[in-house]
Tab-separated table of C-alpha atoms in Angstrom:
chain	number	residue	atom	x	y	z
A	19	MET	CA	19.885	1.372	37.951
A	20	LEU	CA	18.388	1.993	34.486
A	21	PHE	CA	14.917	0.997	33.343
A	22	GLY	CA	14.061	0.397	29.674
A	23	VAL	CA	10.745	1.062	27.960
A	24	ALA	CA	10.074	-0.358	24.525
A	25	GLY	CA	8.215	2.123	22.385
A	26	PHE	CA	7.195	2.975	18.860
A	27	GLY	CA	10.623	4.316	17.975
A	28	GLY	CA	12.738	1.744	19.856
A	29	TYR	CA	13.891	1.666	23.464
A	30	GLU	CA	14.319	4.477	25.950
A	31	LEU	CA	16.273	4.267	29.174
A	32	PHE	CA	15.143	5.967	32.392
A	33	SER	CA	16.822	6.390	35.754
A	34	SER	CA	13.733	5.595	37.829
A	35	LYS	CA	10.751	3.261	37.726
A	36	LYS	CA	8.449	6.292	38.042
A	37	SER	CA	9.862	7.958	34.897
A	38	ALA	CA	9.677	4.688	32.967
A	39	ALA	CA	6.066	4.131	34.050
A	40	ALA	CA	5.097	7.678	33.064
A	41	ALA	CA	6.690	7.256	29.633
A	42	ARG	CA	4.850	3.967	29.126
A	43	GLU	CA	1.492	5.612	30.001
A	44	VAL	CA	2.087	8.305	27.366
A	45	GLN	CA	2.802	5.623	24.762
A	46	ILE	CA	-0.330	3.661	25.644
A	47	ALA	CA	-2.435	6.818	25.328
A	48	ALA	CA	-0.928	7.662	21.918
A	49	PRO	CA	-3.004	6.906	18.817
A	50	ALA	CA	-2.489	3.400	17.458
A	51	ASN	CA	-1.745	4.750	14.005
A	52	GLU	CA	-0.211	8.201	14.038
A	53	LYS	CA	-0.773	8.775	10.319
A	54	GLN	CA	-4.524	8.266	10.794
A	55	SER	CA	-4.696	10.947	13.458
A	56	LYS	CA	-3.588	13.769	11.191
A	57	ALA	CA	-5.111	14.894	7.930
A	58	LYS	CA	-3.199	13.828	4.845
A	59	ALA	CA	-1.993	16.595	2.563
A	60	SER	CA	-3.864	16.718	-0.711
A	61	PHE	CA	-2.366	14.363	-3.261
A	62	HIS	CA	-1.129	15.541	-6.629
A	63	PRO	CA	0.479	13.276	-9.265
A	64	SER	CA	3.206	15.851	-9.937
A	65	ARG	CA	4.644	15.065	-6.490
A	66	ILE	CA	5.481	11.481	-7.437
A	67	SER	CA	9.193	10.834	-7.930
A	68	GLU	CA	10.701	9.096	-10.954
A	69	ASN	CA	11.625	6.211	-8.662
A	70	ASP	CA	8.005	5.867	-7.529
A	71	LEU	CA	6.826	5.891	-11.166
A	72	LYS	CA	9.250	3.090	-11.974
A	73	LEU	CA	8.249	1.075	-8.897
A	74	MET	CA	4.578	1.490	-9.771
A	75	ALA	CA	5.228	0.144	-13.286
A	76	ASN	CA	7.190	-2.748	-11.744
A	77	ALA	CA	4.304	-3.466	-9.359
A	78	VAL	CA	1.702	-3.330	-12.134
A	79	TYR	CA	3.804	-5.659	-14.279
A	80	GLY	CA	4.470	-8.053	-11.389
A	81	GLU	CA	0.850	-8.120	-10.264
A	82	ALA	CA	-1.088	-7.860	-13.533
A	83	ARG	CA	0.911	-8.761	-16.617
A	84	GLY	CA	-1.333	-10.776	-18.882
A	85	GLU	CA	-4.409	-9.024	-17.486
A	86	PRO	CA	-6.546	-6.661	-19.590
A	87	PHE	CA	-5.144	-3.121	-19.833
A	88	GLU	CA	-8.096	-1.858	-17.763
A	89	GLY	CA	-7.038	-4.252	-14.984
A	90	GLN	CA	-3.464	-2.995	-15.114
A	91	VAL	CA	-4.687	0.600	-14.766
A	92	ALA	CA	-6.895	-0.511	-11.864
A	93	ILE	CA	-3.856	-1.959	-10.038
A	94	ALA	CA	-2.012	1.357	-10.475
A	95	ALA	CA	-5.132	3.198	-9.292
A	96	VAL	CA	-5.299	1.056	-6.131
A	97	ILE	CA	-1.719	2.086	-5.315
A	98	LEU	CA	-2.648	5.755	-5.824
A	99	ASN	CA	-5.865	5.343	-3.823
A	100	ARG	CA	-3.792	4.032	-0.946
A	101	VAL	CA	-1.384	6.971	-1.203
A	102	LYS	CA	-4.404	9.317	-0.982
A	103	SER	CA	-5.879	7.473	2.023
A	104	SER	CA	-4.914	8.340	5.585
A	105	SER	CA	-4.911	4.595	6.356
A	106	PHE	CA	-1.835	3.963	4.202
A	107	PRO	CA	1.660	5.400	3.670
A	108	ASP	CA	2.159	8.676	1.780
A	109	THR	CA	4.201	7.526	-1.219
A	110	PRO	CA	3.783	4.802	-3.841
A	111	SER	CA	7.048	3.124	-2.823
A	112	ALA	CA	5.990	3.036	0.842
A	113	VAL	CA	2.596	1.601	-0.176
A	114	ILE	CA	4.192	-1.012	-2.440
A	115	PHE	CA	6.721	-2.142	0.154
A	116	GLU	CA	4.292	-2.214	3.073
A	117	PRO	CA	4.624	-5.710	4.594
A	118	ARG	CA	2.306	-8.328	3.033
A	119	ALA	CA	0.650	-5.720	0.778
A	120	PHE	CA	1.656	-7.008	-2.653
A	121	THR	CA	2.426	-10.538	-3.804
A	122	ALA	CA	4.889	-9.210	-6.383
A	123	VAL	CA	7.059	-7.874	-3.561
A	124	ALA	CA	6.847	-11.110	-1.562
A	125	ASP	CA	7.823	-13.338	-4.488
A	126	GLY	CA	10.386	-10.995	-6.093
A	127	GLN	CA	8.392	-10.209	-9.243
A	128	ILE	CA	8.593	-6.524	-8.305
A	129	TRP	CA	12.117	-6.597	-9.788
A	130	LEU	CA	11.043	-7.803	-13.246
A	131	THR	CA	11.458	-5.225	-16.010
A	132	PRO	CA	8.032	-3.778	-16.796
A	133	ASN	CA	6.680	-3.636	-20.335
A	134	GLU	CA	5.260	-0.567	-22.089
A	135	SER	CA	1.708	-1.589	-21.157
A	136	ALA	CA	2.539	-1.417	-17.421
A	137	ARG	CA	4.147	2.012	-17.853
A	138	LYS	CA	1.134	3.284	-19.812
A	139	ALA	CA	-1.215	1.897	-17.158
A	140	VAL	CA	0.575	3.937	-14.486
A	141	LYS	CA	0.375	7.091	-16.634
A	142	ASN	CA	-3.353	6.541	-17.209
A	143	ALA	CA	-3.958	6.133	-13.470
A	144	LEU	CA	-1.922	9.270	-12.749
A	145	ASN	CA	-4.053	11.112	-15.293
A	146	GLY	CA	-7.171	10.213	-13.306
A	147	TRP	CA	-8.499	6.968	-14.790
A	148	ASP	CA	-9.601	4.686	-11.949
A	149	PRO	CA	-11.334	1.559	-13.249
A	150	SER	CA	-11.381	0.216	-9.670
A	151	GLY	CA	-13.910	2.840	-8.600
A	152	GLY	CA	-11.808	4.104	-5.707
A	153	CYS	CA	-10.820	0.708	-4.284
A	154	THR	CA	-7.842	0.241	-1.982
A	155	TYR	CA	-7.637	-3.563	-2.185
A	156	TYR	CA	-7.732	-6.267	-4.817
A	157	PHE	CA	-7.041	-9.982	-5.008
A	158	ASN	CA	-7.038	-12.931	-7.337
A	159	PRO	CA	-9.590	-15.433	-5.985
A	160	GLU	CA	-7.698	-18.326	-7.606
A	161	THR	CA	-4.502	-17.615	-5.681
A	162	ALA	CA	-5.486	-15.605	-2.575
A	163	THR	CA	-4.451	-17.231	0.694
A	164	SER	CA	-5.764	-14.541	3.063
A	165	LYS	CA	-9.206	-15.211	4.518
A	166	TRP	CA	-9.375	-11.565	5.594
A	167	ILE	CA	-9.451	-10.242	2.009
A	168	TRP	CA	-12.748	-12.070	1.396
A	169	SER	CA	-14.325	-9.948	4.154
A	170	ARG	CA	-13.741	-6.707	2.233
A	171	PRO	CA	-16.729	-5.261	0.314
A	172	GLN	CA	-16.266	-6.329	-3.303
A	173	VAL	CA	-16.856	-3.640	-5.937
A	174	LYS	CA	-16.010	-5.214	-9.278
A	175	LYS	CA	-14.049	-7.866	-11.114
A	176	ILE	CA	-11.610	-6.968	-13.895
A	177	GLY	CA	-9.819	-9.884	-15.481
A	178	LYS	CA	-8.813	-12.274	-12.719
A	179	HIS	CA	-8.801	-9.632	-9.952
A	180	ILE	CA	-11.615	-8.645	-7.616
A	181	PHE	CA	-11.392	-5.032	-6.414
A	182	CYS	CA	-12.540	-4.173	-2.892
A	183	ARG	CA	-12.936	-1.334	-0.420
């Protein structure tokens, strides 16, 4: 008889209840978020791929077209701040495509062709300009549907977006 244990990486099969129980105990004792338990390597903009640069411009365009240039740079900076944080994925594309992270992904605007302003905003953020002041979240109070986002400490408003920690 085989016993299955659902885990972080899928299912494992064991030949005894004792082995399955032991495996389950190890999984329960594991950290809830493995990436938070290890130090993140220092971030450097030169490590960002061309694909990530393009996706960042797409995200900035999808999230902030029509916003002041400073607000577009702030959106790019939030993506980079997340990449630098141990609480988020290690690459811009992984940050952008994290479930429920960006409206532009959810509604398909991520695939719109970015304008030159969005591309320049990404370059400015990569060169160190962070108008968000180190924030890792932002939202538009006119369109936000998440009650949770209102609980985040608000740092500043740029255009229609409020930037939060």
